[in-house]
Short mmCIF file of C-alpha atoms in Angstrom, two decimals:
data_model
loop_
_atom_site.label_atom_id
_atom_site.label_comp_id
_atom_site.label_asym_id
_atom_site.label_seq_id
_atom_site.Cartn_x
_atom_site.Cartn_y
_atom_site.Cartn_z
CA UNK A 210 26.77 0.68 -8.08
CA UNK A 211 25.28 4.00 -8.72
CA UNK A 212 23.10 5.90 -6.45
CA UNK A 213 20.74 8.71 -6.51
CA UNK A 214 18.25 10.19 -4.38
CA UNK A 215 14.68 10.12 -5.13
CA UNK A 216 11.00 11.42 -4.21
CA UNK A 217 9.04 8.46 -4.16
CA UNK A 218 5.79 6.63 -2.61
CA UNK A 219 6.40 3.37 -0.90
CA UNK A 220 3.56 0.81 -0.28
CA UNK A 221 3.64 -2.11 1.86
CA UNK A 222 1.16 -4.98 1.71
CA UNK A 223 1.15 -7.84 4.02
CA UNK A 224 -1.14 -10.75 4.67
CA UNK A 225 -2.57 -10.69 8.12
CA UNK A 226 -2.49 -13.70 10.22
CA UNK A 227 -0.20 -16.00 8.10
CA UNK A 228 1.44 -17.60 10.84
CA UNK A 229 -1.81 -19.29 12.20
CA UNK A 230 -2.92 -19.97 8.50
CA UNK A 231 0.71 -21.67 7.97
CA UNK A 232 -0.07 -23.84 10.85
CA UNK A 233 -3.43 -25.00 9.71
CA UNK A 234 -2.48 -25.79 5.91
CA UNK A 235 -0.21 -28.18 4.24
CA UNK A 236 3.16 -26.27 2.96
CA UNK A 237 2.19 -26.83 -0.47
CA UNK A 238 -1.18 -25.47 0.03
CA UNK A 239 0.24 -22.55 1.84
CA UNK A 240 2.59 -21.80 -1.08
CA UNK A 241 -0.16 -22.04 -3.78
CA UNK A 242 -1.90 -19.39 -1.94
CA UNK A 243 0.89 -17.11 -1.31
CA UNK A 244 2.08 -17.46 -4.94
CA UNK A 245 -1.27 -16.24 -6.11
CA UNK A 246 -1.06 -13.40 -3.81
CA UNK A 247 2.49 -12.29 -4.98
CA UNK A 248 1.49 -12.51 -8.80
CA UNK A 249 -2.03 -10.61 -8.04
CA UNK A 250 0.21 -7.82 -6.22
CA UNK A 251 2.51 -7.82 -9.21
CA UNK A 252 -0.25 -7.24 -11.82
CA UNK A 253 -1.65 -4.55 -9.60
CA UNK A 254 1.26 -2.73 -9.39
CA UNK A 255 2.34 -2.91 -13.01
CA UNK A 256 -1.08 -1.58 -13.63
CA UNK A 257 -0.56 1.39 -11.89
CA UNK A 258 3.18 1.91 -13.34
CA UNK A 259 4.95 1.10 -9.94
CA UNK A 260 7.63 -1.18 -9.07
CA UNK A 261 7.31 -4.33 -7.28
CA UNK A 262 10.44 -3.78 -5.26
CA UNK A 263 10.56 -7.53 -3.42
CA UNK A 264 8.81 -9.88 -1.44
CA UNK A 265 9.52 -10.29 2.14
CA UNK A 266 8.05 -13.39 3.41
CA UNK A 267 4.28 -12.85 3.09
CA UNK A 268 4.70 -9.12 2.49
CA UNK A 269 4.98 -7.13 -0.79
CA UNK A 270 7.12 -3.67 -1.39
CA UNK A 271 6.10 -1.56 -4.09
CA UNK A 272 7.83 1.53 -5.22
CA UNK A 273 5.95 4.50 -7.26
CA UNK A 274 8.49 6.73 -8.57
CA UNK A 275 11.04 4.59 -9.69
CA UNK A 276 12.54 4.08 -12.27
CA UNK A 277 10.13 6.33 -13.80
CA UNK A 278 8.75 9.30 -11.88
CA UNK A 279 5.10 10.81 -12.34
CA UNK A 280 3.17 13.86 -11.24
CA UNK A 281 0.72 11.75 -9.62
CA UNK A 282 2.80 8.77 -7.99
CA UNK A 283 0.71 9.02 -4.76
CA UNK A 284 -2.62 8.58 -6.33
CA UNK A 285 -1.19 5.54 -7.88
CA UNK A 286 0.00 4.13 -4.72
CA UNK A 287 -3.51 4.63 -3.55
CA UNK A 288 -5.15 3.67 -6.28
CA UNK A 289 -3.06 0.22 -6.56
CA UNK A 290 -3.71 -0.52 -2.44
CA UNK A 291 -7.57 -0.04 -3.00
CA UNK A 292 -7.19 -2.44 -6.21
CA UNK A 293 -5.05 -4.94 -4.42
CA UNK A 294 -7.42 -4.83 -1.50
CA UNK A 295 -10.42 -5.62 -3.71
CA UNK A 296 -9.05 -8.27 -5.77
CA UNK A 297 -7.69 -10.01 -2.86
CA UNK A 298 -11.08 -10.16 -1.03
CA UNK A 299 -12.99 -10.83 -4.12
CA UNK A 300 -10.77 -14.04 -5.33
CA UNK A 301 -12.59 -16.90 -3.94
CA UNK A 302 -9.34 -18.31 -3.43
CA UNK A 303 -7.92 -15.76 -1.27
CA UNK A 304 -10.58 -13.66 0.25
CA UNK A 305 -11.74 -15.50 3.21
CA UNK A 306 -8.08 -16.89 3.90
CA UNK A 307 -5.51 -13.93 3.28
CA UNK A 308 -6.91 -10.78 4.63
CA UNK A 309 -4.28 -8.07 4.01
CA UNK A 310 -3.33 -4.67 5.40
CA UNK A 311 -1.62 -1.61 3.64
CA UNK A 312 0.86 1.12 4.63
CA UNK A 313 1.89 4.03 2.15
CA UNK A 314 4.34 6.65 2.74
CA UNK A 315 5.75 9.19 0.40
CA UNK A 316 9.64 10.58 0.84
CA UNK A 317 12.76 11.00 -0.01
CA UNK A 318 14.92 8.03 -0.75
CA UNK A 319 18.21 6.42 -1.44
CA UNK A 320 18.26 4.18 -4.57
CA UNK A 321 21.31 1.88 -5.50
CA UNK A 322 21.28 0.65 -8.83
CA UNK A 323 23.19 -2.74 -9.34
CA UNK A 324 24.07 -2.65 -12.89
CA UNK A 325 24.31 -6.30 -13.35
CA UNK A 326 20.86 -7.21 -12.27
CA UNK A 327 19.20 -3.77 -12.96
CA UNK A 328 17.58 -3.75 -9.63
CA UNK A 329 17.21 -1.04 -7.12
CA UNK A 330 18.06 -1.24 -3.20
CA UNK A 331 15.97 1.42 -1.64
CA UNK A 332 16.85 3.15 1.87
CA UNK A 333 15.23 5.63 3.87
CA UNK A 334 13.19 6.58 6.71
CA UNK A 335 10.29 6.65 4.18
CA UNK A 336 10.43 2.89 3.63
CA UNK A 337 10.41 2.28 7.59
CA UNK A 338 7.19 4.57 7.88
CA UNK A 339 5.23 2.99 5.37
CA UNK A 340 6.62 -0.68 6.80
CA UNK A 341 5.64 0.49 10.32
CA UNK A 342 2.14 1.93 8.92
CA UNK A 343 1.66 -1.65 7.23
CA UNK A 344 2.00 -3.00 10.65
CA UNK A 345 -0.08 -0.79 12.51
CA UNK A 346 -3.11 -1.33 10.30
CA UNK A 347 -6.23 -3.82 10.78
CA UNK A 348 -7.09 -6.22 8.23
CA UNK A 349 -8.44 -4.39 4.87
CA UNK A 350 -6.96 -1.15 6.27
CA UNK A 351 -5.03 0.95 4.14
CA UNK A 352 -2.88 3.52 6.47
CA UNK A 353 -1.76 6.66 4.39
CA UNK A 354 0.60 9.18 5.74
CA UNK A 355 -0.31 12.57 5.42
CA UNK A 356 2.47 13.54 2.97
CA UNK A 357 0.99 10.96 0.75
CA UNK A 358 -2.47 12.35 1.14
CA UNK A 359 -1.22 15.76 0.52
CA UNK A 360 0.54 14.83 -2.64
CA UNK A 361 -2.58 12.73 -3.75
CA UNK A 362 -4.38 16.37 -3.62
CA UNK A 363 -8.25 16.23 -3.79
CA UNK A 364 -8.54 12.73 -5.31
CA UNK A 365 -9.39 11.06 -2.28
CA UNK A 366 -11.36 12.18 0.87
CA UNK A 367 -9.14 10.70 3.56
CA UNK A 368 -10.92 12.93 6.52
CA UNK A 369 -8.77 14.67 9.44
CA UNK A 370 -6.06 13.24 11.12
CA UNK A 371 -5.99 11.86 15.01
CA UNK A 372 -4.03 10.11 17.10
CA UNK A 373 -2.13 6.65 16.26
CA UNK A 374 0.68 5.01 17.94
CA UNK A 375 3.68 3.76 15.80
CA UNK A 376 7.01 2.10 16.62
CA UNK A 377 9.36 4.96 16.99
CA UNK A 378 7.13 7.53 15.51
CA UNK A 379 4.10 9.79 16.78
CA UNK A 380 1.35 9.89 14.52
CA UNK A 381 -2.22 11.02 14.01
CA UNK A 382 -4.66 8.92 12.08
CA UNK A 383 -8.41 9.08 11.15
CA UNK A 384 -10.10 5.82 10.44
CA UNK A 385 -11.97 6.11 7.29
CA UNK A 386 -14.01 4.03 5.06
CA UNK A 387 -12.46 3.30 1.63
CA UNK A 388 -11.12 6.29 -0.24
CA UNK A 389 -13.70 7.89 -2.45
CA UNK A 390 -12.22 8.69 -6.16
CA UNK A 391 -13.47 11.74 -7.72
CA UNK A 392 -15.23 11.05 -11.01
CA UNK A 393 -16.42 14.11 -13.01
CA UNK A 394 -19.12 14.07 -15.62
CA UNK A 395 -20.28 17.29 -17.55
CA UNK A 396 -18.96 19.32 -14.40
CA UNK A 397 -20.48 17.33 -11.99
CA UNK A 398 -18.26 15.40 -9.00
CA UNK A 399 -20.03 11.92 -8.24
CA UNK A 400 -18.72 9.17 -5.84
CA UNK A 401 -18.63 5.71 -6.64
CA UNK A 402 -20.77 3.52 -3.84
CA UNK A 403 -19.27 0.96 -1.71
CA UNK A 404 -22.44 -0.02 0.35
CA UNK A 405 -22.47 -3.36 -1.88
CA UNK A 406 -19.16 -4.63 -0.81
CA UNK A 407 -19.33 -6.99 2.20
CA UNK A 408 -15.99 -5.96 3.59
CA UNK A 409 -15.18 -2.14 2.25
CA UNK A 410 -11.03 -1.27 2.62
CA UNK A 411 -10.74 1.33 5.42
CA UNK A 412 -8.48 4.14 5.04
CA UNK A 413 -6.10 6.24 7.58
CA UNK A 414 -4.70 9.40 6.86
CA UNK A 415 -1.32 9.60 9.09
CA UNK A 416 1.06 12.71 10.12
CA UNK A 417 4.18 11.48 11.32
CA UNK A 418 6.62 13.67 13.59
CA UNK A 419 9.85 13.57 15.16
CA UNK A 420 8.69 12.91 18.53
#
């Protein structure tokens, strides 16, 4: 099994309240809902050139930067998170039942590849931070680490950081409405409107420290 160090952006998306949902639904109905979520996540991640690394229960983990790295992997991850939230929310079968939350972080990982299955095993603190950000997020919220926000550049207006507590980490976060993506026309910057959305995804930029 070969190993290599790579700089990637990790995305975790999790269904909020799945335990309570499982208690109120027939197991087959729950399986159908989660299968629909998984397939939507796979389509969205693929469309932004990411790799859906695995599903963990009712959570999805995606990697941007493996196997193919791009200069804008952080931007791709944020765009994927936004699209995933919007597609799940707008799906009549999912939106009212499967609110999701997302955590995104960029950093160095060790990628081990199994030649027999062409799969990657990803390890590193960058993965742990992304998972903890997802756990700390509110329904329909996207928590973005400061490293990811910096790598994404001016594409998204995430606002200044403020205090946020995570397990084992000291962080700062700034709750915002959805990231606003730059759109350029004849040199003029405009912003897409989110006022018509019933529940717009919100974002936070998070800065972690070793404290």
